[in-house]
mmCIF file with all atom_site columns, C-alpha atoms in Angstrom:
data_model
loop_
_atom_site.group_PDB
_atom_site.id
_atom_site.type_symbol
_atom_site.label_atom_id
_atom_site.label_alt_id
_atom_site.label_comp_id
_atom_site.label_asym_id
_atom_site.label_entity_id
_atom_site.label_seq_id
_atom_site.pdbx_PDB_ins_code
_atom_site.Cartn_x
_atom_site.Cartn_y
_atom_site.Cartn_z
_atom_site.occupancy
_atom_site.B_iso_or_equiv
_atom_site.pdbx_formal_charge
_atom_site.auth_seq_id
_atom_site.auth_comp_id
_atom_site.auth_asym_id
_atom_site.auth_atom_id
_atom_site.pdbx_PDB_model_num
ATOM 1   C CA . UNK A 1 1   ? 7.089   26.618  -11.489 1.00 0.00 ? 14  UNK A CA 1
ATOM 2   C CA . UNK A 1 2   ? 7.391   23.052  -10.148 1.00 0.00 ? 15  UNK A CA 1
ATOM 3   C CA . UNK A 1 3   ? 4.298   21.038  -9.363  1.00 0.00 ? 16  UNK A CA 1
ATOM 4   C CA . UNK A 1 4   ? 3.704   20.473  -5.639  1.00 0.00 ? 17  UNK A CA 1
ATOM 5   C CA . UNK A 1 5   ? 4.371   16.910  -4.480  1.00 0.00 ? 18  UNK A CA 1
ATOM 6   C CA . UNK A 1 6   ? 1.446   14.512  -4.434  1.00 0.00 ? 19  UNK A CA 1
ATOM 7   C CA . UNK A 1 7   ? 0.015   13.617  -1.050  1.00 0.00 ? 20  UNK A CA 1
ATOM 8   C CA . UNK A 1 8   ? -1.201  10.179  0.012   1.00 0.00 ? 21  UNK A CA 1
ATOM 9   C CA . UNK A 1 9   ? -4.943  9.949   0.765   1.00 0.00 ? 22  UNK A CA 1
ATOM 10  C CA . UNK A 1 10  ? -7.026  7.194   2.323   1.00 0.00 ? 23  UNK A CA 1
ATOM 11  C CA . UNK A 1 11  ? -10.195 6.847   0.252   1.00 0.00 ? 24  UNK A CA 1
ATOM 12  C CA . UNK A 1 12  ? -13.449 5.037   1.042   1.00 0.00 ? 25  UNK A CA 1
ATOM 13  C CA . UNK A 1 13  ? -16.023 4.947   -1.743  1.00 0.00 ? 26  UNK A CA 1
ATOM 14  C CA . UNK A 1 14  ? -19.541 3.651   -1.069  1.00 0.00 ? 27  UNK A CA 1
ATOM 15  C CA . UNK A 1 15  ? -21.981 2.818   -3.863  1.00 0.00 ? 28  UNK A CA 1
ATOM 16  C CA . UNK A 1 16  ? -25.506 1.451   -3.567  1.00 0.00 ? 29  UNK A CA 1
ATOM 17  C CA . UNK A 1 17  ? -28.501 0.509   -5.644  1.00 0.00 ? 30  UNK A CA 1
ATOM 18  C CA . UNK A 1 18  ? -31.168 -2.106  -6.296  1.00 0.00 ? 31  UNK A CA 1
ATOM 19  C CA . UNK A 1 19  ? -30.413 -5.666  -5.183  1.00 0.00 ? 32  UNK A CA 1
ATOM 20  C CA . UNK A 1 20  ? -28.301 -7.784  -7.532  1.00 0.00 ? 33  UNK A CA 1
ATOM 21  C CA . UNK A 1 21  ? -27.118 -11.376 -7.533  1.00 0.00 ? 34  UNK A CA 1
ATOM 22  C CA . UNK A 1 22  ? -24.127 -11.460 -5.141  1.00 0.00 ? 35  UNK A CA 1
ATOM 23  C CA . UNK A 1 23  ? -22.336 -14.148 -7.170  1.00 0.00 ? 36  UNK A CA 1
ATOM 24  C CA . UNK A 1 24  ? -22.341 -11.921 -10.253 1.00 0.00 ? 37  UNK A CA 1
ATOM 25  C CA . UNK A 1 25  ? -21.387 -8.923  -8.121  1.00 0.00 ? 38  UNK A CA 1
ATOM 26  C CA . UNK A 1 26  ? -18.444 -10.805 -6.594  1.00 0.00 ? 39  UNK A CA 1
ATOM 27  C CA . UNK A 1 27  ? -17.232 -11.762 -10.084 1.00 0.00 ? 40  UNK A CA 1
ATOM 28  C CA . UNK A 1 28  ? -17.426 -8.118  -11.195 1.00 0.00 ? 41  UNK A CA 1
ATOM 29  C CA . UNK A 1 29  ? -15.577 -6.982  -8.055  1.00 0.00 ? 42  UNK A CA 1
ATOM 30  C CA . UNK A 1 30  ? -12.822 -9.528  -8.708  1.00 0.00 ? 43  UNK A CA 1
ATOM 31  C CA . UNK A 1 31  ? -12.463 -8.060  -12.214 1.00 0.00 ? 44  UNK A CA 1
ATOM 32  C CA . UNK A 1 32  ? -12.301 -4.572  -10.651 1.00 0.00 ? 45  UNK A CA 1
ATOM 33  C CA . UNK A 1 33  ? -9.411  -5.720  -8.452  1.00 0.00 ? 46  UNK A CA 1
ATOM 34  C CA . UNK A 1 34  ? -7.735  -7.014  -11.625 1.00 0.00 ? 47  UNK A CA 1
ATOM 35  C CA . UNK A 1 35  ? -8.063  -3.592  -13.237 1.00 0.00 ? 48  UNK A CA 1
ATOM 36  C CA . UNK A 1 36  ? -7.194  -1.654  -10.072 1.00 0.00 ? 49  UNK A CA 1
ATOM 37  C CA . UNK A 1 37  ? -4.877  -4.055  -8.204  1.00 0.00 ? 50  UNK A CA 1
ATOM 38  C CA . UNK A 1 38  ? -4.013  -1.676  -5.370  1.00 0.00 ? 51  UNK A CA 1
ATOM 39  C CA . UNK A 1 39  ? -7.463  -1.605  -3.797  1.00 0.00 ? 52  UNK A CA 1
ATOM 40  C CA . UNK A 1 40  ? -7.024  -2.345  -0.092  1.00 0.00 ? 53  UNK A CA 1
ATOM 41  C CA . UNK A 1 41  ? -10.389 -3.929  0.596   1.00 0.00 ? 54  UNK A CA 1
ATOM 42  C CA . UNK A 1 42  ? -13.886 -4.296  -0.747  1.00 0.00 ? 55  UNK A CA 1
ATOM 43  C CA . UNK A 1 43  ? -16.942 -5.146  1.322   1.00 0.00 ? 56  UNK A CA 1
ATOM 44  C CA . UNK A 1 44  ? -20.204 -5.940  -0.409  1.00 0.00 ? 57  UNK A CA 1
ATOM 45  C CA . UNK A 1 45  ? -23.800 -6.999  -0.027  1.00 0.00 ? 58  UNK A CA 1
ATOM 46  C CA . UNK A 1 46  ? -26.538 -7.377  -2.624  1.00 0.00 ? 59  UNK A CA 1
ATOM 47  C CA . UNK A 1 47  ? -27.340 -3.624  -2.415  1.00 0.00 ? 60  UNK A CA 1
ATOM 48  C CA . UNK A 1 48  ? -24.078 -1.905  -1.374  1.00 0.00 ? 61  UNK A CA 1
ATOM 49  C CA . UNK A 1 49  ? -20.312 -1.923  -1.938  1.00 0.00 ? 62  UNK A CA 1
ATOM 50  C CA . UNK A 1 50  ? -17.587 -0.160  0.044   1.00 0.00 ? 63  UNK A CA 1
ATOM 51  C CA . UNK A 1 51  ? -14.174 0.177   -1.628  1.00 0.00 ? 64  UNK A CA 1
ATOM 52  C CA . UNK A 1 52  ? -11.094 1.270   0.350   1.00 0.00 ? 65  UNK A CA 1
ATOM 53  C CA . UNK A 1 53  ? -7.745  2.236   -1.117  1.00 0.00 ? 66  UNK A CA 1
ATOM 54  C CA . UNK A 1 54  ? -4.837  4.671   -0.931  1.00 0.00 ? 67  UNK A CA 1
ATOM 55  C CA . UNK A 1 55  ? -4.410  7.231   -3.688  1.00 0.00 ? 68  UNK A CA 1
ATOM 56  C CA . UNK A 1 56  ? -1.926  9.932   -4.565  1.00 0.00 ? 69  UNK A CA 1
ATOM 57  C CA . UNK A 1 57  ? -3.358  13.327  -5.439  1.00 0.00 ? 70  UNK A CA 1
ATOM 58  C CA . UNK A 1 58  ? -2.470  16.986  -5.266  1.00 0.00 ? 71  UNK A CA 1
ATOM 59  C CA . UNK A 1 59  ? -5.207  17.727  -2.726  1.00 0.00 ? 72  UNK A CA 1
ATOM 60  C CA . UNK A 1 60  ? -8.389  16.342  -1.194  1.00 0.00 ? 73  UNK A CA 1
ATOM 61  C CA . UNK A 1 61  ? -10.500 17.760  -4.047  1.00 0.00 ? 74  UNK A CA 1
ATOM 62  C CA . UNK A 1 62  ? -8.540  15.802  -6.653  1.00 0.00 ? 75  UNK A CA 1
ATOM 63  C CA . UNK A 1 63  ? -8.644  12.596  -4.584  1.00 0.00 ? 76  UNK A CA 1
ATOM 64  C CA . UNK A 1 64  ? -12.418 12.920  -4.100  1.00 0.00 ? 77  UNK A CA 1
ATOM 65  C CA . UNK A 1 65  ? -13.010 13.642  -7.787  1.00 0.00 ? 78  UNK A CA 1
ATOM 66  C CA . UNK A 1 66  ? -11.020 10.545  -8.785  1.00 0.00 ? 79  UNK A CA 1
ATOM 67  C CA . UNK A 1 67  ? -12.938 8.465   -6.231  1.00 0.00 ? 80  UNK A CA 1
ATOM 68  C CA . UNK A 1 68  ? -16.326 9.517   -7.589  1.00 0.00 ? 81  UNK A CA 1
ATOM 69  C CA . UNK A 1 69  ? -15.227 8.459   -11.101 1.00 0.00 ? 82  UNK A CA 1
ATOM 70  C CA . UNK A 1 70  ? -13.877 5.043   -10.048 1.00 0.00 ? 83  UNK A CA 1
ATOM 71  C CA . UNK A 1 71  ? -17.160 3.083   -10.215 1.00 0.00 ? 84  UNK A CA 1
ATOM 72  C CA . UNK A 1 72  ? -18.578 4.537   -13.456 1.00 0.00 ? 85  UNK A CA 1
ATOM 73  C CA . UNK A 1 73  ? -15.229 4.335   -15.273 1.00 0.00 ? 86  UNK A CA 1
ATOM 74  C CA . UNK A 1 74  ? -14.924 0.600   -14.555 1.00 0.00 ? 87  UNK A CA 1
ATOM 75  C CA . UNK A 1 75  ? -18.619 -0.299  -14.832 1.00 0.00 ? 88  UNK A CA 1
ATOM 76  C CA . UNK A 1 76  ? -18.635 -1.493  -18.451 1.00 0.00 ? 89  UNK A CA 1
ATOM 77  C CA . UNK A 1 77  ? -15.287 -3.305  -18.416 1.00 0.00 ? 90  UNK A CA 1
ATOM 78  C CA . UNK A 1 78  ? -15.970 -5.234  -15.203 1.00 0.00 ? 91  UNK A CA 1
ATOM 79  C CA . UNK A 1 79  ? -19.746 -5.715  -15.258 1.00 0.00 ? 92  UNK A CA 1
ATOM 80  C CA . UNK A 1 80  ? -20.374 -3.638  -12.126 1.00 0.00 ? 93  UNK A CA 1
ATOM 81  C CA . UNK A 1 81  ? -24.014 -2.732  -11.456 1.00 0.00 ? 94  UNK A CA 1
ATOM 82  C CA . UNK A 1 82  ? -25.278 0.717   -12.440 1.00 0.00 ? 95  UNK A CA 1
ATOM 83  C CA . UNK A 1 83  ? -25.347 1.901   -8.834  1.00 0.00 ? 96  UNK A CA 1
ATOM 84  C CA . UNK A 1 84  ? -24.897 5.422   -7.538  1.00 0.00 ? 97  UNK A CA 1
ATOM 85  C CA . UNK A 1 85  ? -22.121 6.789   -5.375  1.00 0.00 ? 98  UNK A CA 1
ATOM 86  C CA . UNK A 1 86  ? -23.687 7.397   -1.957  1.00 0.00 ? 99  UNK A CA 1
ATOM 87  C CA . UNK A 1 87  ? -20.574 8.275   0.024   1.00 0.00 ? 100 UNK A CA 1
ATOM 88  C CA . UNK A 1 88  ? -16.951 9.311   -0.286  1.00 0.00 ? 101 UNK A CA 1
ATOM 89  C CA . UNK A 1 89  ? -14.500 9.754   2.559   1.00 0.00 ? 102 UNK A CA 1
ATOM 90  C CA . UNK A 1 90  ? -11.044 11.107  1.803   1.00 0.00 ? 103 UNK A CA 1
ATOM 91  C CA . UNK A 1 91  ? -8.647  11.670  4.681   1.00 0.00 ? 104 UNK A CA 1
ATOM 92  C CA . UNK A 1 92  ? -4.956  12.398  4.871   1.00 0.00 ? 105 UNK A CA 1
ATOM 93  C CA . UNK A 1 93  ? -2.375  10.052  6.304   1.00 0.00 ? 106 UNK A CA 1
ATOM 94  C CA . UNK A 1 94  ? -2.153  12.021  9.554   1.00 0.00 ? 107 UNK A CA 1
ATOM 95  C CA . UNK A 1 95  ? -5.874  11.468  10.171  1.00 0.00 ? 108 UNK A CA 1
ATOM 96  C CA . UNK A 1 96  ? -5.518  7.736   9.535   1.00 0.00 ? 109 UNK A CA 1
ATOM 97  C CA . UNK A 1 97  ? -2.602  7.619   11.974  1.00 0.00 ? 110 UNK A CA 1
ATOM 98  C CA . UNK A 1 98  ? -4.592  9.637   14.542  1.00 0.00 ? 111 UNK A CA 1
ATOM 99  C CA . UNK A 1 99  ? -7.512  7.218   14.291  1.00 0.00 ? 112 UNK A CA 1
ATOM 100 C CA . UNK A 1 100 ? -5.154  4.258   14.686  1.00 0.00 ? 113 UNK A CA 1
ATOM 101 C CA . UNK A 1 101 ? -3.682  5.833   17.828  1.00 0.00 ? 114 UNK A CA 1
ATOM 102 C CA . UNK A 1 102 ? -7.202  6.387   19.185  1.00 0.00 ? 115 UNK A CA 1
ATOM 103 C CA . UNK A 1 103 ? -8.066  2.727   18.558  1.00 0.00 ? 116 UNK A CA 1
ATOM 104 C CA . UNK A 1 104 ? -4.888  1.616   20.341  1.00 0.00 ? 117 UNK A CA 1
ATOM 105 C CA . UNK A 1 105 ? -5.950  3.639   23.372  1.00 0.00 ? 118 UNK A CA 1
ATOM 106 C CA . UNK A 1 106 ? -9.405  2.041   23.178  1.00 0.00 ? 119 UNK A CA 1
ATOM 107 C CA . UNK A 1 107 ? -11.195 5.241   22.169  1.00 0.00 ? 120 UNK A CA 1
ATOM 108 C CA . UNK A 1 108 ? -12.415 3.898   18.816  1.00 0.00 ? 121 UNK A CA 1
ATOM 109 C CA . UNK A 1 109 ? -13.753 0.462   17.878  1.00 0.00 ? 122 UNK A CA 1
ATOM 110 C CA . UNK A 1 110 ? -11.369 -1.455  15.575  1.00 0.00 ? 123 UNK A CA 1
ATOM 111 C CA . UNK A 1 111 ? -12.401 -1.227  11.906  1.00 0.00 ? 124 UNK A CA 1
ATOM 112 C CA . UNK A 1 112 ? -13.479 -4.278  9.902   1.00 0.00 ? 125 UNK A CA 1
ATOM 113 C CA . UNK A 1 113 ? -10.104 -4.349  8.229   1.00 0.00 ? 126 UNK A CA 1
ATOM 114 C CA . UNK A 1 114 ? -8.266  -4.772  11.536  1.00 0.00 ? 127 UNK A CA 1
ATOM 115 C CA . UNK A 1 115 ? -10.617 -7.556  12.565  1.00 0.00 ? 128 UNK A CA 1
ATOM 116 C CA . UNK A 1 116 ? -10.055 -9.223  9.178   1.00 0.00 ? 129 UNK A CA 1
ATOM 117 C CA . UNK A 1 117 ? -6.289  -9.012  9.687   1.00 0.00 ? 130 UNK A CA 1
ATOM 118 C CA . UNK A 1 118 ? -6.586  -10.971 12.915  1.00 0.00 ? 131 UNK A CA 1
ATOM 119 C CA . UNK A 1 119 ? -8.547  -13.609 10.983  1.00 0.00 ? 132 UNK A CA 1
ATOM 120 C CA . UNK A 1 120 ? -5.533  -14.031 8.681   1.00 0.00 ? 133 UNK A CA 1
ATOM 121 C CA . UNK A 1 121 ? -6.964  -12.504 5.490   1.00 0.00 ? 134 UNK A CA 1
ATOM 122 C CA . UNK A 1 122 ? -4.716  -10.963 2.843   1.00 0.00 ? 135 UNK A CA 1
ATOM 123 C CA . UNK A 1 123 ? -5.717  -7.306  2.969   1.00 0.00 ? 136 UNK A CA 1
ATOM 124 C CA . UNK A 1 124 ? -4.428  -6.225  -0.433  1.00 0.00 ? 137 UNK A CA 1
ATOM 125 C CA . UNK A 1 125 ? -7.316  -6.793  -2.801  1.00 0.00 ? 138 UNK A CA 1
ATOM 126 C CA . UNK A 1 126 ? -9.384  -8.340  -0.003  1.00 0.00 ? 139 UNK A CA 1
ATOM 127 C CA . UNK A 1 127 ? -12.953 -8.804  -1.274  1.00 0.00 ? 140 UNK A CA 1
ATOM 128 C CA . UNK A 1 128 ? -15.458 -10.091 1.271   1.00 0.00 ? 141 UNK A CA 1
ATOM 129 C CA . UNK A 1 129 ? -19.172 -9.949  2.009   1.00 0.00 ? 142 UNK A CA 1
ATOM 130 C CA . UNK A 1 130 ? -20.520 -7.958  4.937   1.00 0.00 ? 143 UNK A CA 1
#
């Protein structure tokens, strides 16, 4: 029997932990982008990081499981802090499109990413402080 086609999922992973030096954190995040070049955006502070990206997976369970492994699997090779995953959001493309339509109608506040786009930032691999 043929495998079902992979779906495209919008993933937001949030990790947090004790405060670290933001210069060292930024360097580690840049290395993460080097290892995972298709990350859409990363926002960070000295105690929290939010990573956004698109992923292909069979279903939401697979996409969420891969998201939860992202930080620990790249921790040693990039020098990321030993923080814990504190949030994962995985939504399908239709939900992303629905939210975008709601924002266009003024129902939802524009996300950080949209505001960054107006500022002229390159959004593929965009790493910026909060």
